[in-house]
mmCIF file of C-alpha atoms and ligand atoms in Angstrom:
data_model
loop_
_atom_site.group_PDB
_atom_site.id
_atom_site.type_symbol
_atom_site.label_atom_id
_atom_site.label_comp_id
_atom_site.label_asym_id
_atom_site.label_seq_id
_atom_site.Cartn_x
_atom_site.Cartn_y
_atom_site.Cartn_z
ATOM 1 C CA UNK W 1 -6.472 -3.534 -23.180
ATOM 2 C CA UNK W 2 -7.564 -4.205 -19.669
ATOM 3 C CA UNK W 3 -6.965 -7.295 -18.069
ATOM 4 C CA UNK W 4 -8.584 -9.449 -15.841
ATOM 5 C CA UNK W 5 -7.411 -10.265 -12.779
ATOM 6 C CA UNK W 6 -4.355 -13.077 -12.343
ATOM 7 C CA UNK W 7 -5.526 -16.889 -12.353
ATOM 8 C CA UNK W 8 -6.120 -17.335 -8.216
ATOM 9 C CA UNK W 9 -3.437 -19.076 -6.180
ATOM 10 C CA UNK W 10 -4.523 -22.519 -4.757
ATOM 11 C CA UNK W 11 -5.837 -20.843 -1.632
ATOM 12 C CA UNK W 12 -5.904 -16.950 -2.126
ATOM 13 C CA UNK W 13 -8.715 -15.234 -0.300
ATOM 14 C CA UNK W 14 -11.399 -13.159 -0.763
ATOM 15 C CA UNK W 15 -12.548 -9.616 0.643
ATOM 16 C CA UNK W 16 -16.297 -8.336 0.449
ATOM 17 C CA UNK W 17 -16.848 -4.632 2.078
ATOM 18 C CA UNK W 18 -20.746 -3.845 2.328
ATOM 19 C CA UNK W 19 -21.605 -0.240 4.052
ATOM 20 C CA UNK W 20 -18.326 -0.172 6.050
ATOM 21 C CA UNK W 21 -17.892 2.599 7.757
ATOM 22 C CA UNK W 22 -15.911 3.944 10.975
ATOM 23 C CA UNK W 23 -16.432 6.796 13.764
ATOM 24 C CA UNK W 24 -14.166 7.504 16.288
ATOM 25 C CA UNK W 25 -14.566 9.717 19.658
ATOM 26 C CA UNK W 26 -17.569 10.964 21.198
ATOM 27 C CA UNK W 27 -19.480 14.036 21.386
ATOM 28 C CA UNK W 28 -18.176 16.819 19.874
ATOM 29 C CA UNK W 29 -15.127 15.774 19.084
ATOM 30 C CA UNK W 30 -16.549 12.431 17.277
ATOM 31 C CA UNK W 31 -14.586 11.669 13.677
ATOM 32 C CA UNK W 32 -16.112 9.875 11.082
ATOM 33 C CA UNK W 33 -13.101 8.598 9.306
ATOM 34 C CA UNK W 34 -14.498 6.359 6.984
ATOM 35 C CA UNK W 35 -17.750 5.252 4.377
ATOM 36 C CA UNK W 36 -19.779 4.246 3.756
ATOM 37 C CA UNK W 37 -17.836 1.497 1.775
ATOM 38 C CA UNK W 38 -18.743 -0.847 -1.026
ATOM 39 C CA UNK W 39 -15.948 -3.039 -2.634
ATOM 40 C CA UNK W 40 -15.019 -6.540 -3.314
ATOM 41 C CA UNK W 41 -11.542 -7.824 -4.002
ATOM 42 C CA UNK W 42 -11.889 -11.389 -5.605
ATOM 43 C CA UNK W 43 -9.264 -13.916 -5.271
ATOM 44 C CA UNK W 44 -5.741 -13.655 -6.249
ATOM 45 C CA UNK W 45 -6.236 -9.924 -7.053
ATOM 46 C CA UNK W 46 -3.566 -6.981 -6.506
ATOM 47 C CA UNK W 47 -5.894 -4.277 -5.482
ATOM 48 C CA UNK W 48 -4.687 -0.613 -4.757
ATOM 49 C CA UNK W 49 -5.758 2.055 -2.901
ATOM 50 C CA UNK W 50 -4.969 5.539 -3.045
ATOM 51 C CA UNK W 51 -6.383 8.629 -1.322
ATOM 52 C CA UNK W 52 -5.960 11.839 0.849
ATOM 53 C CA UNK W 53 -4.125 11.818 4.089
ATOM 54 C CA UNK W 54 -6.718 10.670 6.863
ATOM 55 C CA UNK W 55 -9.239 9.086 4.682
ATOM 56 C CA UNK W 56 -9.309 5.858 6.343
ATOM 57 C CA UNK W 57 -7.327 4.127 4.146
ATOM 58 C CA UNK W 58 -5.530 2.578 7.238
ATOM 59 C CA UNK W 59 -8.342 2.061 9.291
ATOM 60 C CA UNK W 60 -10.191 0.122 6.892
ATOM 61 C CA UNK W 61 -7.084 -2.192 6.400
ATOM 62 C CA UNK W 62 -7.134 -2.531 9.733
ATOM 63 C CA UNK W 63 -10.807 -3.387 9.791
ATOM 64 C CA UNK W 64 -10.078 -6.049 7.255
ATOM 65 C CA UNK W 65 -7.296 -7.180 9.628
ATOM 66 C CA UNK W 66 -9.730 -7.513 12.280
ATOM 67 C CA UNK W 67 -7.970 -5.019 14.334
ATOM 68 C CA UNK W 68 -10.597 -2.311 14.266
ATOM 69 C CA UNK W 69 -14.461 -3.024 14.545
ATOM 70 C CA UNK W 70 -16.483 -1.115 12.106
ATOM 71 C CA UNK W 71 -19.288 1.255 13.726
ATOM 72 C CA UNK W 72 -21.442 -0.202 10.265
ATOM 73 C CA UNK W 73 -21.717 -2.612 7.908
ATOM 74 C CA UNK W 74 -19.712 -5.646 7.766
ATOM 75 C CA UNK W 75 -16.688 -7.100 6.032
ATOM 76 C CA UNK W 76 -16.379 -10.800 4.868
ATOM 77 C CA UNK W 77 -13.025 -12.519 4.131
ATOM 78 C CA UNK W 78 -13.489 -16.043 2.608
ATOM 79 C CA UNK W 79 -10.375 -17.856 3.164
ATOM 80 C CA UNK W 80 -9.560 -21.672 3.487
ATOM 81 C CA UNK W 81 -7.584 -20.927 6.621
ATOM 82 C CA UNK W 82 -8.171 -19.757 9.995
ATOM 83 C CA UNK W 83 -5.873 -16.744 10.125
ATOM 84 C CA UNK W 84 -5.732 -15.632 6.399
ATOM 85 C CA UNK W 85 -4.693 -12.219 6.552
ATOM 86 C CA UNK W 86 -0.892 -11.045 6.988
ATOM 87 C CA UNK W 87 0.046 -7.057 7.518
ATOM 88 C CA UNK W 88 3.220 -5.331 6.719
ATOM 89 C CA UNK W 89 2.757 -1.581 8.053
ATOM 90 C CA UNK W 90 5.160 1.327 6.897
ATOM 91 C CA UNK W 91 7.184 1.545 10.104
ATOM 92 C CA UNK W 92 8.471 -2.056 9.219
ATOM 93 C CA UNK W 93 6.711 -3.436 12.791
ATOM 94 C CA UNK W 94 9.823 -6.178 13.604
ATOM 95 C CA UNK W 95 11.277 -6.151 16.990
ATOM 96 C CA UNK W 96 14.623 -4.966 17.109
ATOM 97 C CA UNK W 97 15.813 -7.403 19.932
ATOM 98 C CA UNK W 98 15.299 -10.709 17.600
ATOM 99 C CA UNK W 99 17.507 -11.677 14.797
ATOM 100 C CA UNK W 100 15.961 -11.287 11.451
ATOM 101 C CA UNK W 101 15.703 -15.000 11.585
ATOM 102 C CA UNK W 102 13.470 -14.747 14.745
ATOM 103 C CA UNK W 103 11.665 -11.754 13.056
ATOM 104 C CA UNK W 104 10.506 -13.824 10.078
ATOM 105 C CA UNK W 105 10.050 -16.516 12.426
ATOM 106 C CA UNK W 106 7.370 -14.693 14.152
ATOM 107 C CA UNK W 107 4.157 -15.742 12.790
ATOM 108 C CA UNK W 108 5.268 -19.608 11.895
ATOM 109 C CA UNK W 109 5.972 -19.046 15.904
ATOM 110 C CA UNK W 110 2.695 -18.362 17.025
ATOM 111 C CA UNK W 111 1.286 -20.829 14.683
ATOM 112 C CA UNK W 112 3.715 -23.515 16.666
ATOM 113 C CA UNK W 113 4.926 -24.573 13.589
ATOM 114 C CA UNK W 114 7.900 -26.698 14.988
ATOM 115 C CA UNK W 115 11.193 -25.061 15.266
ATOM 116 C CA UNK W 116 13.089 -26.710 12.321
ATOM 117 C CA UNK W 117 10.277 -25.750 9.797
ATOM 118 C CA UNK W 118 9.896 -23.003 10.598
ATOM 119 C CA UNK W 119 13.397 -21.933 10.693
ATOM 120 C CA UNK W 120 13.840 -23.508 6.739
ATOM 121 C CA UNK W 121 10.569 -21.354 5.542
ATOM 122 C CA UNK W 122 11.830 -18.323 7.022
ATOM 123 C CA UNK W 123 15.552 -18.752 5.617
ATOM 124 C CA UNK W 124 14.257 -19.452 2.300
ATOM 125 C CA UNK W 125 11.718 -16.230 2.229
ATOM 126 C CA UNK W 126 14.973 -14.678 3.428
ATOM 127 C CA UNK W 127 16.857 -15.833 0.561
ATOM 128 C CA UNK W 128 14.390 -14.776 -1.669
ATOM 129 C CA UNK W 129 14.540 -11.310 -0.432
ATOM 130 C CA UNK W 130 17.872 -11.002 -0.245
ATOM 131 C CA UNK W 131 18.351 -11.169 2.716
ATOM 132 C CA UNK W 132 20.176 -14.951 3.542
ATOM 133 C CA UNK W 133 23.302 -13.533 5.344
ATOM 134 C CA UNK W 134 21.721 -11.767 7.545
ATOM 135 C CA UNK W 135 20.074 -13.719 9.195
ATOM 136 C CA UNK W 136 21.455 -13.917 12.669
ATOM 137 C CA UNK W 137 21.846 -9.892 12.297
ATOM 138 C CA UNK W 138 19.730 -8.197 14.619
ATOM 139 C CA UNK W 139 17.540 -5.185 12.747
ATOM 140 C CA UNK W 140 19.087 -1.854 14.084
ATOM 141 C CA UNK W 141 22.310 -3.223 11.483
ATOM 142 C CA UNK W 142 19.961 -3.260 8.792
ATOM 143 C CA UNK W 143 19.261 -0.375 6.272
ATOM 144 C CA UNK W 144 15.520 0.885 5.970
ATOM 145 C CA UNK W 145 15.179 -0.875 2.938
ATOM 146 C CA UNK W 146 16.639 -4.237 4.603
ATOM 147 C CA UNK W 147 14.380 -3.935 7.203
ATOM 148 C CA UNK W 148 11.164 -3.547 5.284
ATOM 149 C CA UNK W 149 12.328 -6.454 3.787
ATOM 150 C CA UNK W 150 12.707 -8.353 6.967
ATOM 151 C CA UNK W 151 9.253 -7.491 7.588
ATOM 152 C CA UNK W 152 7.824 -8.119 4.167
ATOM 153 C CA UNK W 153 9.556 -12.240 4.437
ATOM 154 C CA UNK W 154 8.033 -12.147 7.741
ATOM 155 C CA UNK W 155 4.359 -11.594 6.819
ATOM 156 C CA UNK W 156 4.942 -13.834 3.591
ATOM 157 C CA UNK W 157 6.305 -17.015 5.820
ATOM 158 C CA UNK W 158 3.098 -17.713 7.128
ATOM 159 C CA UNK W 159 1.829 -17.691 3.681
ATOM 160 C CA UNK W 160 -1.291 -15.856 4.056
ATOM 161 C CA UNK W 161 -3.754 -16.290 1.264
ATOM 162 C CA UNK W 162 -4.271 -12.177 1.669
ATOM 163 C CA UNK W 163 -1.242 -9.775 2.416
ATOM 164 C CA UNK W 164 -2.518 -6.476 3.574
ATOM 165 C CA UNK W 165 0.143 -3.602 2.905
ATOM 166 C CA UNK W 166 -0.092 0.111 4.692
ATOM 167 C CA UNK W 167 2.087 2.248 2.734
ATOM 168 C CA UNK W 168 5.077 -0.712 3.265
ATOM 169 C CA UNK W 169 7.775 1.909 1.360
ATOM 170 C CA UNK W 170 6.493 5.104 2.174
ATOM 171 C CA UNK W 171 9.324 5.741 4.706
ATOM 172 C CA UNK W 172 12.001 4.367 2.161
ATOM 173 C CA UNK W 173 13.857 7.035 -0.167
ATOM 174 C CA UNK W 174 12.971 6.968 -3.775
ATOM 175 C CA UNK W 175 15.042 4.821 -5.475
ATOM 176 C CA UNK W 176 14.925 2.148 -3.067
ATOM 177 C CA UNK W 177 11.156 2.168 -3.220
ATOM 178 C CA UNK W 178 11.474 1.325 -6.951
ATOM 179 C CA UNK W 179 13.383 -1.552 -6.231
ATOM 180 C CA UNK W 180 10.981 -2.763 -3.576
ATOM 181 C CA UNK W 181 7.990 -2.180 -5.769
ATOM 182 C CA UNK W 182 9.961 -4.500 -8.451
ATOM 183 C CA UNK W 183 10.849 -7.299 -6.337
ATOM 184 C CA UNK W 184 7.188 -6.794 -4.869
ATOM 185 C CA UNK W 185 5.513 -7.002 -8.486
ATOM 186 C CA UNK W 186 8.083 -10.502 -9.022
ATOM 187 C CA UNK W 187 7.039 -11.916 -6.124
ATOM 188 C CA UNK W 188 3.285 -11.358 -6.054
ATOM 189 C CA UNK W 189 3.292 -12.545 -9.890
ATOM 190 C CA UNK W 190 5.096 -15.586 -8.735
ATOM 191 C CA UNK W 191 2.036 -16.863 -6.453
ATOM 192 C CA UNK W 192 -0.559 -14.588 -6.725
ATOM 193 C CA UNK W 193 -2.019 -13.928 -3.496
ATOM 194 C CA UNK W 194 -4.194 -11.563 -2.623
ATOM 195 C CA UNK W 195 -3.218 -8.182 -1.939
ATOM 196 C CA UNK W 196 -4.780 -4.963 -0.523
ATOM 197 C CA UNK W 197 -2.186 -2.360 -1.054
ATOM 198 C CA UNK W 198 -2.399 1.461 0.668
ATOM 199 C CA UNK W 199 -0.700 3.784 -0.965
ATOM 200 C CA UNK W 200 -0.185 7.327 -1.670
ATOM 201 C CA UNK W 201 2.185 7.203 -4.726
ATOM 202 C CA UNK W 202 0.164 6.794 -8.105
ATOM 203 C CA UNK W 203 2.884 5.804 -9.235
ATOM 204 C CA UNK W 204 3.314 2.790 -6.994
ATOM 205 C CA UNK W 205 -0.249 1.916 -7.750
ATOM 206 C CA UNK W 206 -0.129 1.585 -11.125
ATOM 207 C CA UNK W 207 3.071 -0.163 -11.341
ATOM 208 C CA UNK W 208 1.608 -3.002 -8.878
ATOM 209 C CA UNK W 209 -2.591 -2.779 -9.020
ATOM 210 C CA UNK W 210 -4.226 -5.334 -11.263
ATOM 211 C CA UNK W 211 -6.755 -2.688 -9.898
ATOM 212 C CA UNK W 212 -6.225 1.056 -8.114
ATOM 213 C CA UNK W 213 -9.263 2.498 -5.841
ATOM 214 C CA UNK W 214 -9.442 6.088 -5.614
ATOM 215 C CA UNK W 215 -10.810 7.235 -2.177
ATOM 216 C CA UNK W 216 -12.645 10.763 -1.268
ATOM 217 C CA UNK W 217 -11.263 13.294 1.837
ATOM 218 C CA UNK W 218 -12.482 12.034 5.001
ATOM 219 C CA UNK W 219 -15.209 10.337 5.241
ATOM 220 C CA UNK W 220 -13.521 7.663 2.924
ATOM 221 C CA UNK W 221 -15.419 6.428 0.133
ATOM 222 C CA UNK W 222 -14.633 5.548 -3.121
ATOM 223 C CA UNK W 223 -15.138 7.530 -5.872
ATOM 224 C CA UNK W 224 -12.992 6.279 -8.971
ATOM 225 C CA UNK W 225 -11.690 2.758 -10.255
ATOM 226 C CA UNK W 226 -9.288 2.017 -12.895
ATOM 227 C CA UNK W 227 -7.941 -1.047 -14.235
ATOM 228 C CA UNK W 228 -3.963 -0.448 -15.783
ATOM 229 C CA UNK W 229 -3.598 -1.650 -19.010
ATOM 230 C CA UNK W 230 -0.585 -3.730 -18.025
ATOM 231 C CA UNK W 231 -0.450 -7.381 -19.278
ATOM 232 C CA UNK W 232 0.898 -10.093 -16.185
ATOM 233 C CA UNK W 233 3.408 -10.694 -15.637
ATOM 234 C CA UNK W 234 4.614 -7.232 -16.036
ATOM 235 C CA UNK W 235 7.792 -5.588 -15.057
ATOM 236 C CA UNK W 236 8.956 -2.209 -13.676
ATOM 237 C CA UNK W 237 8.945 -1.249 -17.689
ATOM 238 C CA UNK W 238 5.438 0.136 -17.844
ATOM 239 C CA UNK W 239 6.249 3.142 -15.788
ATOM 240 C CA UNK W 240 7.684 4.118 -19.003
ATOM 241 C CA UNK W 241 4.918 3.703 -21.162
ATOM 242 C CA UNK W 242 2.324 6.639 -22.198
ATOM 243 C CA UNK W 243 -0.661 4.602 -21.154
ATOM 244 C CA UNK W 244 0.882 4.953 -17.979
ATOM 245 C CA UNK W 245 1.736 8.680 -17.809
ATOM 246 C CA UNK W 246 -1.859 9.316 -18.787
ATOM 247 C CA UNK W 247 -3.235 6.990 -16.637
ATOM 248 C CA UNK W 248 -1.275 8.889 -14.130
ATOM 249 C CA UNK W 249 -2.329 12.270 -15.138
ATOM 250 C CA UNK W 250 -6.141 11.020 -15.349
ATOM 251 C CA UNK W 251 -5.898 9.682 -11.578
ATOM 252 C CA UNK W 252 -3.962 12.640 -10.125
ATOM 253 C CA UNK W 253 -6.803 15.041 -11.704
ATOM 254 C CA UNK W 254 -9.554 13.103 -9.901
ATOM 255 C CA UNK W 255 -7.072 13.088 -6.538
ATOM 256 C CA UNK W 256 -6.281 16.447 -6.746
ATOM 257 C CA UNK W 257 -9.332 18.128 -5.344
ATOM 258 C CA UNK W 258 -9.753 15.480 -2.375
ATOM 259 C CA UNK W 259 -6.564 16.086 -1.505
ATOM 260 C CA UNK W 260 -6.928 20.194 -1.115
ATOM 261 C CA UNK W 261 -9.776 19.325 0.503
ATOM 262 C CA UNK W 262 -8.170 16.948 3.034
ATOM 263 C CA UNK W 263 -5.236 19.673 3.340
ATOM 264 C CA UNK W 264 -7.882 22.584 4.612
ATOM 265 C CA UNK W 265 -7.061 24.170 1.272
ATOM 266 C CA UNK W 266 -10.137 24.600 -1.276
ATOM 267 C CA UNK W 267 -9.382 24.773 -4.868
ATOM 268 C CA UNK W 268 -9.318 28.401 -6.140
ATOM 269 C CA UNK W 269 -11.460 29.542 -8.910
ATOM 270 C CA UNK W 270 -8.936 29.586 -11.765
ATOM 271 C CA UNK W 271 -7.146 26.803 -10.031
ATOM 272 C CA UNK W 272 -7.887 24.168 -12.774
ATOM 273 C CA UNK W 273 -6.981 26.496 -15.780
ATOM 274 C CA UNK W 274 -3.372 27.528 -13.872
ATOM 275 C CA UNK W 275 -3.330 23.952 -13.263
ATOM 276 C CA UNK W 276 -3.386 23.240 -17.401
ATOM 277 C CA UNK W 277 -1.029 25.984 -17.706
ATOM 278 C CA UNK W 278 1.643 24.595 -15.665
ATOM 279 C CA UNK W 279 1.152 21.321 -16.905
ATOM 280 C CA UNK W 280 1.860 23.099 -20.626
ATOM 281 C CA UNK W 281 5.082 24.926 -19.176
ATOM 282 C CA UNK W 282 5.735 22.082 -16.998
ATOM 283 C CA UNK W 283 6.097 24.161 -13.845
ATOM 284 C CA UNK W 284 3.537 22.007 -11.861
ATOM 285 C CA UNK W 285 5.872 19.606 -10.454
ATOM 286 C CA UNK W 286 2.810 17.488 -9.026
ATOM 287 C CA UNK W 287 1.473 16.165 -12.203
ATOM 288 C CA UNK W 288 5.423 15.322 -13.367
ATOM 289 C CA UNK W 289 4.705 11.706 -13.764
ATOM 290 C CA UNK W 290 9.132 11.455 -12.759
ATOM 291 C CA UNK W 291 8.024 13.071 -9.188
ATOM 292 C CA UNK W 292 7.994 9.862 -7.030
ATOM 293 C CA UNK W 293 11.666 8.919 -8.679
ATOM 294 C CA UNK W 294 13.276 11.953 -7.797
ATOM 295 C CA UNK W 295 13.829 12.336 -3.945
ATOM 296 C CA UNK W 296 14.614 15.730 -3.736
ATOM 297 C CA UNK W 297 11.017 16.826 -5.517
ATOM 298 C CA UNK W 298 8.841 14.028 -2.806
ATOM 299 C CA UNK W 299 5.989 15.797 -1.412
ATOM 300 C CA UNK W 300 5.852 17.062 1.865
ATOM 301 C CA UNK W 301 6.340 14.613 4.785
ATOM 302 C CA UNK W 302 4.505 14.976 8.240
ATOM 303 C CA UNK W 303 5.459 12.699 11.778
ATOM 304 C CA UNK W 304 3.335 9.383 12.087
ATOM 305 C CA UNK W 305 3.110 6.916 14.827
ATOM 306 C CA UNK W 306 6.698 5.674 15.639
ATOM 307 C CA UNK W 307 8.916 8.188 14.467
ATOM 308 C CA UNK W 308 8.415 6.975 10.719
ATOM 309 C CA UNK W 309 6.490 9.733 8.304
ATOM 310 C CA UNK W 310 3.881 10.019 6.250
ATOM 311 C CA UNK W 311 2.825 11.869 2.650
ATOM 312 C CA UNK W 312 0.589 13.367 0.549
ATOM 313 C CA UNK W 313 -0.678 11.397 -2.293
ATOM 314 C CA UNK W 314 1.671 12.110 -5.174
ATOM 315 C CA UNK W 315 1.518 11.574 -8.695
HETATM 316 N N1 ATP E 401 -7.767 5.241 17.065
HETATM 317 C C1 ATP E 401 -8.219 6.402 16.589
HETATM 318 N N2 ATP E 401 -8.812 7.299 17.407
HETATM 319 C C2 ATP E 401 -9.299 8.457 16.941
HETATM 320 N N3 ATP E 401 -9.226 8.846 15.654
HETATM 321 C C3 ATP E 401 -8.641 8.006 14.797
HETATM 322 C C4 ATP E 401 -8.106 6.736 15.213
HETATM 323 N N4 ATP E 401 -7.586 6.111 14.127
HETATM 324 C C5 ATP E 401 -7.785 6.955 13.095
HETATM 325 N N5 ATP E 401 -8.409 8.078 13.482
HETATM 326 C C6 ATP E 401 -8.809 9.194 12.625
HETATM 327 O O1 ATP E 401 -9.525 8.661 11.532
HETATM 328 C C7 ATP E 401 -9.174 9.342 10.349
HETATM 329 C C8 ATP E 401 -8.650 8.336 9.337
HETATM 330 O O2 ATP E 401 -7.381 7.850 9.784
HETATM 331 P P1 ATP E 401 -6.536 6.822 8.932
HETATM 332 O O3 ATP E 401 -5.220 6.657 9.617
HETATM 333 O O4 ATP E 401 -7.342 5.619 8.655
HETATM 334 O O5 ATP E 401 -6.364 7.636 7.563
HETATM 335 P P2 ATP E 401 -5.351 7.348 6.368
HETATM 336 O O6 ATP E 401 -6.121 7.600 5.129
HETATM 337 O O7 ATP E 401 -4.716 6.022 6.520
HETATM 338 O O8 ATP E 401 -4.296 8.500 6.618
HETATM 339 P P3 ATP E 401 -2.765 8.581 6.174
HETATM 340 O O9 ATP E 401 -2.773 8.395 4.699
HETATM 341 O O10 ATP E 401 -2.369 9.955 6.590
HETATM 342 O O11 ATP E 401 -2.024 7.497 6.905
HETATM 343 C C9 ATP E 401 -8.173 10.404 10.737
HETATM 344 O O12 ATP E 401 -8.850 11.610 10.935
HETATM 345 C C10 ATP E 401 -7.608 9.885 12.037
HETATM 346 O O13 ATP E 401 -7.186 10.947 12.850
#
């Protein structure tokens, strides 16, 4: 039942990862965050990520972004334009002194696309997010959800043949993140870009991935790949389906390990047989495939970068 990846967009790029990898520091205190790293997302693909807090998911999005140099190996993006690559981080990244207008704006900005254009592309990625009366709003009016929005349309006006996401609703409540991840699914469907997608919901993953990546605990590498059995276009339906529960339950097995192991916590001797027994009396609330739905059962949340928070891969 797998499928292949959707039918490329006219110009949708393409991401080739050979022996990435990623130190930081010096001396003593030097980190190796990340790799080595093999992958290739091909044109037009949804690809997902998943893996345990401090991985490197981020940083190698980042290297992909050209933002962060990798210490080895190389990455290639083949793209028909210049500046391919758009980012939408989880701590929404707009400015909270422009309108929304001038937020989506942004990128057409720096590309000098003149003013009228640009305005017309960014109202009408507004109005397909929702988002047309508010355009003259200025962001600290908006909801978190509105926001995220704002700087979804913003990375999608310059209509970059690869969107890179970094946990875009992790910092949204539950419910809204299901709506996000629906209108995400329409809109990606609608053009099929290509998307590399960090994530720590399962959940999330499945719904969108033509393709999820499981990463190990720090160093990053990747360790599992699954394809859902979803047909395209799909809808927010398949989270009901048992394929996806037990694809679910499958993934969340191979995460859980990494995961202790990224939390300082190693996995007890009888750890896996309790873990079959709870799953039997249904008192292990992690493998609940509802856990992401439910906001008061979310996994712990720690601080990140700009006052926004961060999580534990959940099921
Ligand atoms: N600029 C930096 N300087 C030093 N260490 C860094 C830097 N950026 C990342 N790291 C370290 O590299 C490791 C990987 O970080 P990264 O943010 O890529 O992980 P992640 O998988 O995205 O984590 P999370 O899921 O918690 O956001 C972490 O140990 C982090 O502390």
């Amino acid at each position: 039942m797998g499928q292949e990846p959707p039918e490329p967009a006219a110009q949708a790029g393409r991401i080739r990862a050979a022996g990435v990898e990623r130190r930081f520091g010096r001396g003593a205190s030097r980190v190796h965050a990340l790799g080595p790293l093999e992958l290739e997302v091909a044109a037009g693909e949804f690809c997902c990520i998943v893996g345990p807090s401090g991985c490197g998911k981020s940083t190698f999005l980042r290297i992909v972004a050209g933002l962060v140099k990798p210490t080895a190996g190389r990455v290639e993006v083949t793209a028909a334009t210049a500046n391919p690559a758009a980012m939408v981080f989880q701590n929404y990244g707009i400015s909270p002194w422009k309108t929304v207008l001038a937020n989506v704006r942004f990128g057409l900005d720096l590309r000098r696309v003149p003013r009228k254009e640009a305005n017309a592309r960014a109202r009408d990625w507004l109005g397909r997010l929702g988002l047309a009366d508010f355009a003259d709003r200025y962001p600290a009016a908006l909801s978190g959800g509105m926001q995220q929005r704002v700087s979804i349309a913003r990375a999608l006006a310059v209509e970059p043949e690869i969107l890179l996401m970094d946990e875009p609703f992790a910092a949204l409540d539950a419910q809204l993140r299901t709506i996000l991840q629906d209108e995400l699914l329409e809109i990606c469907q609608a053009d099929k870009r290509t998307v590399l997608f960090v994530t720590h919901s399962l959940e999330e993953a499945l719904v969108l991935g033509d393709r999820v990546l499981v990463m190990s605990a720090r160093p990053g590498r990747l360790i599992a790949e699954r394809v859902p059995p979803f047909a395209r276009p799909r809808t927010g339906e398949v989270r009901r389906s048992p394929e996806f529960a037990a694809m679910q339950a499958e993934l969340w097995e191979l995460l859980r390990g990494e995961v202790e192991q990224a939390s300082g916590r190693e996995r007890e001797p009888d750890r896996k047989r309790q873990s079959k027994q709870d799953r039997e009396t249904g008192a292990d609330r992690q493998t609940d495939p509802d856990h992401e739905t439910d906001p008061d059962r979310r996994t712990d949340r720690e601080p990140k970068q700009g006052g926004t928070r961060k999580e534990e891969v959940a099921p």
